[in-house]
Tab-separated table of C-alpha atoms in Angstrom:
chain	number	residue	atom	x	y	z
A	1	UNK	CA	-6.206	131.698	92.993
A	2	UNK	CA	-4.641	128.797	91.061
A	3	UNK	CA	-1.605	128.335	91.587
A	4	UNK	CA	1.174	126.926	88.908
A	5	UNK	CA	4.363	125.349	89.331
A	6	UNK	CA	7.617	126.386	86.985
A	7	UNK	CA	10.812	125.168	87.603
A	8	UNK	CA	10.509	125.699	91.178
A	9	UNK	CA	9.127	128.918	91.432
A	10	UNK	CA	5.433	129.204	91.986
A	11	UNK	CA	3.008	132.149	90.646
A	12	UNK	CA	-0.327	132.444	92.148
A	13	UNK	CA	-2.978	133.067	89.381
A	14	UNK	CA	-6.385	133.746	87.573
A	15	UNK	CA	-7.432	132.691	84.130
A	16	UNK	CA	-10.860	133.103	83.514
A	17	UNK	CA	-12.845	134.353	79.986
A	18	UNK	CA	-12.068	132.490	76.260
A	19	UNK	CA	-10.469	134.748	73.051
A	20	UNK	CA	-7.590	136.271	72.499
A	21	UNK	CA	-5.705	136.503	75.819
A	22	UNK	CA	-4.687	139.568	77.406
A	23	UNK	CA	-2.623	139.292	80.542
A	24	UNK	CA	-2.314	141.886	83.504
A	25	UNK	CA	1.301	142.542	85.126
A	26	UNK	CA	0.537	144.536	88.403
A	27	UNK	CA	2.895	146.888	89.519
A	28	UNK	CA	4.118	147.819	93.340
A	29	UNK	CA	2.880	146.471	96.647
A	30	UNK	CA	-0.976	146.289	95.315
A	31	UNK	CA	-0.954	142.795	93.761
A	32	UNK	CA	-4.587	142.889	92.994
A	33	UNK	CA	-5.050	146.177	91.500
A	34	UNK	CA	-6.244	144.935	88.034
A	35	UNK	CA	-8.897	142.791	90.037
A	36	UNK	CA	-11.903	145.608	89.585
A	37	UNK	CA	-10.526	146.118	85.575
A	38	UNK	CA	-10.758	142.306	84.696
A	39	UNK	CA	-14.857	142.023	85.828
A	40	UNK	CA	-15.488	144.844	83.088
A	41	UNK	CA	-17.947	143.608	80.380
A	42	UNK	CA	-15.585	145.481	77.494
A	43	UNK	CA	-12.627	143.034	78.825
A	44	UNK	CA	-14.528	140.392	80.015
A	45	UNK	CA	-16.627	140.233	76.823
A	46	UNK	CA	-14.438	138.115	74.191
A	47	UNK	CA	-10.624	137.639	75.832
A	48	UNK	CA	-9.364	135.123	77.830
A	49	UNK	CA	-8.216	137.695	80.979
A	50	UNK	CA	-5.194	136.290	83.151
A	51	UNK	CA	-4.472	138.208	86.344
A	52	UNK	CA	-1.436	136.954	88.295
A	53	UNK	CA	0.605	138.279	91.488
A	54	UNK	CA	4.497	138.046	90.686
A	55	UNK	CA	6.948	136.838	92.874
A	56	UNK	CA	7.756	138.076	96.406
A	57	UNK	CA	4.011	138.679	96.385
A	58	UNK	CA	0.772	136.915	98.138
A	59	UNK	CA	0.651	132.915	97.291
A	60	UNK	CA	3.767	133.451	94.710
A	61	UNK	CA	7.091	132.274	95.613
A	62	UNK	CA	9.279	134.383	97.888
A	63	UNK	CA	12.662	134.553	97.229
A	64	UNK	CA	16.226	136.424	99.117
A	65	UNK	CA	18.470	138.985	97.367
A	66	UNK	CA	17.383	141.457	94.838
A	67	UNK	CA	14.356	140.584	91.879
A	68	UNK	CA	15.469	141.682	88.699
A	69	UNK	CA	13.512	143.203	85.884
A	70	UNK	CA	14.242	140.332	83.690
A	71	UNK	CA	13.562	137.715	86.620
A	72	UNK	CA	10.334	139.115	86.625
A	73	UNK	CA	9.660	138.945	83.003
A	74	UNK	CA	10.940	135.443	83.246
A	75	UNK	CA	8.306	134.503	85.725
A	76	UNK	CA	5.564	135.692	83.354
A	77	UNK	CA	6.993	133.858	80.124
A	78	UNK	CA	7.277	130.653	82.312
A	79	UNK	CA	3.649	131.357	83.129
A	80	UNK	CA	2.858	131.922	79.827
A	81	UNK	CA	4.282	128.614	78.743
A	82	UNK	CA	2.303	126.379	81.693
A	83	UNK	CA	-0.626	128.127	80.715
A	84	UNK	CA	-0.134	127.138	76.654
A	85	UNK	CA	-0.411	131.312	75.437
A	86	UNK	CA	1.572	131.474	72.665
A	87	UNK	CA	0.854	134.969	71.872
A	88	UNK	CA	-0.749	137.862	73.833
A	89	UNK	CA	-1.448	141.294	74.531
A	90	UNK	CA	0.388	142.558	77.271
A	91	UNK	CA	-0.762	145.148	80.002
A	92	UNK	CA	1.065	146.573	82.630
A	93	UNK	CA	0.890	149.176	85.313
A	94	UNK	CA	3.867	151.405	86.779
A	95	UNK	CA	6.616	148.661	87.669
A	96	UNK	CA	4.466	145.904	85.707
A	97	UNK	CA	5.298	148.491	82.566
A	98	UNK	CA	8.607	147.857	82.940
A	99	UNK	CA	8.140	144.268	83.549
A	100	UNK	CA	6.124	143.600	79.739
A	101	UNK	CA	8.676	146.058	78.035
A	102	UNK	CA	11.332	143.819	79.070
A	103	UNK	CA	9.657	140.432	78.021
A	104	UNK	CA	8.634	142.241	74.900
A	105	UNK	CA	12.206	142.575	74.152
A	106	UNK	CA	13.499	139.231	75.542
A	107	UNK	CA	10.568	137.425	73.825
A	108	UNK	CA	9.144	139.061	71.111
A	109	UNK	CA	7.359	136.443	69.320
A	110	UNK	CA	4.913	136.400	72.622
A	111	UNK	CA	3.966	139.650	72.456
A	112	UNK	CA	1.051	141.041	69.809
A	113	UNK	CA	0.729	143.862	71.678
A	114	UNK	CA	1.514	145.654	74.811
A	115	UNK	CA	-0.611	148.571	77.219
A	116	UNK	CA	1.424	150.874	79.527
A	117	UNK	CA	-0.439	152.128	82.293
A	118	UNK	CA	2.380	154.958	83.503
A	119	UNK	CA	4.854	152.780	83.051
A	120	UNK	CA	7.997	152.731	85.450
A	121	UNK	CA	10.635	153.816	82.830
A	122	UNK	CA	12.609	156.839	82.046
A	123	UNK	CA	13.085	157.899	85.771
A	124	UNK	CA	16.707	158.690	85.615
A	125	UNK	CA	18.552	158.932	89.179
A	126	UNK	CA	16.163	161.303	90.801
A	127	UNK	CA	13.821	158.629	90.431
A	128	UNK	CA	15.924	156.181	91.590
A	129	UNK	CA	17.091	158.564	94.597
A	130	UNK	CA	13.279	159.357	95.709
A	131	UNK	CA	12.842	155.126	95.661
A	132	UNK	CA	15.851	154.535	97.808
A	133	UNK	CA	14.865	157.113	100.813
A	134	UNK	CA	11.529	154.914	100.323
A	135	UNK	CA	13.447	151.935	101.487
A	136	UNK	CA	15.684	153.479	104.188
A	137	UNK	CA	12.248	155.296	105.400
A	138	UNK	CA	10.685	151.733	105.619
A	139	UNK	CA	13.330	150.634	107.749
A	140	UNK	CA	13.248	153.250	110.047
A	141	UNK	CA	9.241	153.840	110.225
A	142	UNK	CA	7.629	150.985	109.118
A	143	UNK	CA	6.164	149.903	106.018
A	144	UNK	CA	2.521	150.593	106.796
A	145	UNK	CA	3.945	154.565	106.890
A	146	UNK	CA	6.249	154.763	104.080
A	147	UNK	CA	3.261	153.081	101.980
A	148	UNK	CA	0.406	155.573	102.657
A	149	UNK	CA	2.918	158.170	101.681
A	150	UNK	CA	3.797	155.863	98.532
A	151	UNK	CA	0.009	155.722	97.504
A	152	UNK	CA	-0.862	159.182	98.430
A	153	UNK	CA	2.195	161.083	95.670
A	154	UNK	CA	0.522	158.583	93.091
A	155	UNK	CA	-3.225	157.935	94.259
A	156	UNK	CA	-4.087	161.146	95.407
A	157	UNK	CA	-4.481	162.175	99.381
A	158	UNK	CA	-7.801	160.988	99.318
A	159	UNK	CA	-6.541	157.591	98.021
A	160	UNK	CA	-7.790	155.102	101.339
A	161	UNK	CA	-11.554	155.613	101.235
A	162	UNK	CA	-11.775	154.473	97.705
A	163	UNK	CA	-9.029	151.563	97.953
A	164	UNK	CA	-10.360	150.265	100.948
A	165	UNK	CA	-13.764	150.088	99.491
A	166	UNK	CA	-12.965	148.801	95.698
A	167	UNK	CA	-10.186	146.467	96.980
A	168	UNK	CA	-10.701	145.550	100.493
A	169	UNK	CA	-7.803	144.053	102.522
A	170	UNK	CA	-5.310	145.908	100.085
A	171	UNK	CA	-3.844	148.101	101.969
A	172	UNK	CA	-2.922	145.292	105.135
A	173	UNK	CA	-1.789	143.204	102.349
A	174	UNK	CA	0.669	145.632	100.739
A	175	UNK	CA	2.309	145.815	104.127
A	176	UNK	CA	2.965	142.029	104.575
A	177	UNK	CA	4.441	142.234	100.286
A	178	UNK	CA	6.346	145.596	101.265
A	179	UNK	CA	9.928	143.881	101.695
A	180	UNK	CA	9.646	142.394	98.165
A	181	UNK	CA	9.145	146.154	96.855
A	182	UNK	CA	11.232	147.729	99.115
A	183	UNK	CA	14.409	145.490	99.977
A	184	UNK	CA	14.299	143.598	96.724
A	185	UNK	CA	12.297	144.867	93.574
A	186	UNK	CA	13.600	148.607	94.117
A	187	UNK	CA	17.461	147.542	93.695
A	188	UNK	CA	16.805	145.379	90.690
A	189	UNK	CA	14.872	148.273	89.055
A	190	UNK	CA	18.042	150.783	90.220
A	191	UNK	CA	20.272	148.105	88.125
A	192	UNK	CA	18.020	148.289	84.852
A	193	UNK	CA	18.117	149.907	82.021
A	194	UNK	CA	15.405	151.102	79.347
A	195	UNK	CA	16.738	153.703	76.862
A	196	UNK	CA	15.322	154.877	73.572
A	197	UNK	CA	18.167	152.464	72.225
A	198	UNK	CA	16.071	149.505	73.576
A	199	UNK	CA	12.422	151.353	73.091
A	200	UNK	CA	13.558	151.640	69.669
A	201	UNK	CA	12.974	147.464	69.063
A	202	UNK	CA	9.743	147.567	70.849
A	203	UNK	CA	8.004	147.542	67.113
A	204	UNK	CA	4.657	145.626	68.526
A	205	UNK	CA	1.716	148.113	68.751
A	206	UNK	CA	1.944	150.082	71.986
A	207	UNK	CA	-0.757	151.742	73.832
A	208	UNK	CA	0.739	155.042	76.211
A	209	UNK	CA	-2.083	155.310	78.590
A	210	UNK	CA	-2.213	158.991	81.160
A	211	UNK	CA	-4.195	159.584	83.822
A	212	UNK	CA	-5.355	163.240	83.307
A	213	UNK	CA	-4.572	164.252	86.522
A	214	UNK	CA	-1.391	162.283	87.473
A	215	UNK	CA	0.861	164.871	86.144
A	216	UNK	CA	-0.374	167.382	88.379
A	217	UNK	CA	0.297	164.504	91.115
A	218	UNK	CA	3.405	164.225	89.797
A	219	UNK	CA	5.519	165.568	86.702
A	220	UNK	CA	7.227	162.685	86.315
A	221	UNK	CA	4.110	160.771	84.837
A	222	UNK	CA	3.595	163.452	82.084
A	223	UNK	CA	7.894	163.510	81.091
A	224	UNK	CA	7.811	159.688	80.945
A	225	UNK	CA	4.238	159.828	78.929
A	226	UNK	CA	5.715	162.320	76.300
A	227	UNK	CA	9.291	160.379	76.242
A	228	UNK	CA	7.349	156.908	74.956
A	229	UNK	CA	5.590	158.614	72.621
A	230	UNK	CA	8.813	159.998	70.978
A	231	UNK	CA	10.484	157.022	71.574
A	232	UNK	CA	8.828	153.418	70.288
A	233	UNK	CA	8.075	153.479	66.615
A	234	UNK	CA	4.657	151.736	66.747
A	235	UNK	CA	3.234	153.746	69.624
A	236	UNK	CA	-0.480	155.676	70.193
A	237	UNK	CA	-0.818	157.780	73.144
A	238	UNK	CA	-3.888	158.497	75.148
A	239	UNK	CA	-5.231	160.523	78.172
A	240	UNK	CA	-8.278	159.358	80.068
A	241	UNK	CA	-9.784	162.440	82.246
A	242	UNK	CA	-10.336	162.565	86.129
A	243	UNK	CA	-8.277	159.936	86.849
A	244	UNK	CA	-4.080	159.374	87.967
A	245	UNK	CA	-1.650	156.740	88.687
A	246	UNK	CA	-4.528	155.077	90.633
A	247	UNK	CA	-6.596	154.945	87.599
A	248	UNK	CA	-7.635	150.971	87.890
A	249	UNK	CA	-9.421	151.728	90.958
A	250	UNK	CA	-10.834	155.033	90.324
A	251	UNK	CA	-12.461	154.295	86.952
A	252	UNK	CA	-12.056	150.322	86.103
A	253	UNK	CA	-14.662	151.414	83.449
A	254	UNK	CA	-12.904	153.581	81.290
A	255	UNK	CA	-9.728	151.728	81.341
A	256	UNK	CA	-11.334	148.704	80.243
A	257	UNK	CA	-12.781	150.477	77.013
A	258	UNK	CA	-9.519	152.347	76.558
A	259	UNK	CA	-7.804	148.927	76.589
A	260	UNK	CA	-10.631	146.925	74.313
A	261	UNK	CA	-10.548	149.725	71.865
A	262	UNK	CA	-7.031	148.820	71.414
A	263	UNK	CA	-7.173	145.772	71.374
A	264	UNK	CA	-9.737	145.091	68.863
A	265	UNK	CA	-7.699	147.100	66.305
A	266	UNK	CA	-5.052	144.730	67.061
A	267	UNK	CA	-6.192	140.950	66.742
A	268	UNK	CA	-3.489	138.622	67.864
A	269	UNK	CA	-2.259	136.642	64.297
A	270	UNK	CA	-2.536	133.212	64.248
């Protein structure tokens, strides 16, 4: 990965493709999960595709003390900026969601439109609660433990097989980036807020995306799937079938024509 310099943080990253740019904010501990979506023909074909690992993960900066939300979605305008995108559509998955919503309100004017993949929002304090025994379970076990058990409530039980062969090296690798999740990201996500106050000025187009079986996984995907679709005024919901939470490794393919169906409809103004 390239890796660019801003302001003395550094962000490890990808850029490859030429058209209107779309660019990928990965969510928890798995910094390459959009790795198998981005080498899809319906991407690949006509958009300049930027991949990049945020900080506290591999080959980006490391930092102490809690990463905010809005850190985060500083990091990606900065990147934006060394990278000269002045406007883009916007994906991101589970924490990543939360991550794009909150540069799409800090910086609207980069922002043509924005994909949620199960976006990290809405959780209220059970959420938060169920994330916090995380962390005091990774201090007491170990990462590698606390992680499988992570993956499996979202991926599915039979999550490994499929990781390990799609993404190889993954799963070691969200072990060595676990303290950024756990000691650091997970207390700046307990101190942010996302109400239908500040969905209501999300007004770019907005993709929902479901996995079809993640509520079954896991209500809480379904609640915060139905709660965006009552709550952002420009919004389009859809399911795609057979897959959940893990959905950019268990069908790359259908994700990628989900997302350039969208996209198309929305052509970034120049």
């Amino acid at each position: 990965m390239s890796r660019a310099v801003l302001d003395g943080l550094t962000l490890a990253y990808e850029r490859a493709g030429s058209g209107d740019p779309i660019v990928f904010i990965h969510g928890a501990l798995i910094a390459d999960v959009f790795r198998p979506l981005v080498t899809e023909s319906a991407l690949a074909s006509g958009h300049e595709l930027v991949v990049y690992h945020r900080r506290g993960y591999t080959g980006s900066t490391h930092a102490a003390g809690a990463l905010t939300v809005a850190q985060h979605a500083g990091g990606c305008r900065a990147l934006l900026r060394h990278l000269g995108i002045e406007r883009t559509h916007m994906v991101g998955h589970s924490y990543g969601g939360a991550v794009a919503l909150q540069l799409a309100l800090d910086s609207p004017e980069l922002i043509e439109s924005l994909a949620l993949l199960e976006p990290a929002v809405f959780g209220g304090q059970a959420y938060l609660d169920a994330l916090s025994k995380g962390q005091e379970r990774s201090r007491r076990e170990g990462a590698e433990v606390v992680i499988d058990d992570f993956l499996k409530m979202r991926f599915g039980a039979d999550y490994r097989p499929r990781l390990d062969r799609v993404l190889p090296g993954s799963f070691a690798q969200a072990v060595v980036d676990a303290p950024t999740w756990f000691e650091q990201e997970i207390p700046g996500l307990g101190a942010w807020t996302f109400n239908e106050d500040e969905a209501q000025r999300i007004t770019q187009p907005v993709l929902a995306v479901l996995g079809g079986e993640s509520d079954t996984l896991w209500p809480r995907f379904g609640e915060t799937h139905r709660r965006l679709l009552s709550s952002l005024p420009n919004v389009e919901g859809v399911v795609i079938a057979g897959v959940n939470h893990g959905m950019l490794v268990q069908d790359p393919a259908a994700v990628a024509s989900t997302l350039a169906t969208f996209f198309r409809r929305h052509p970034i103004s120049r």
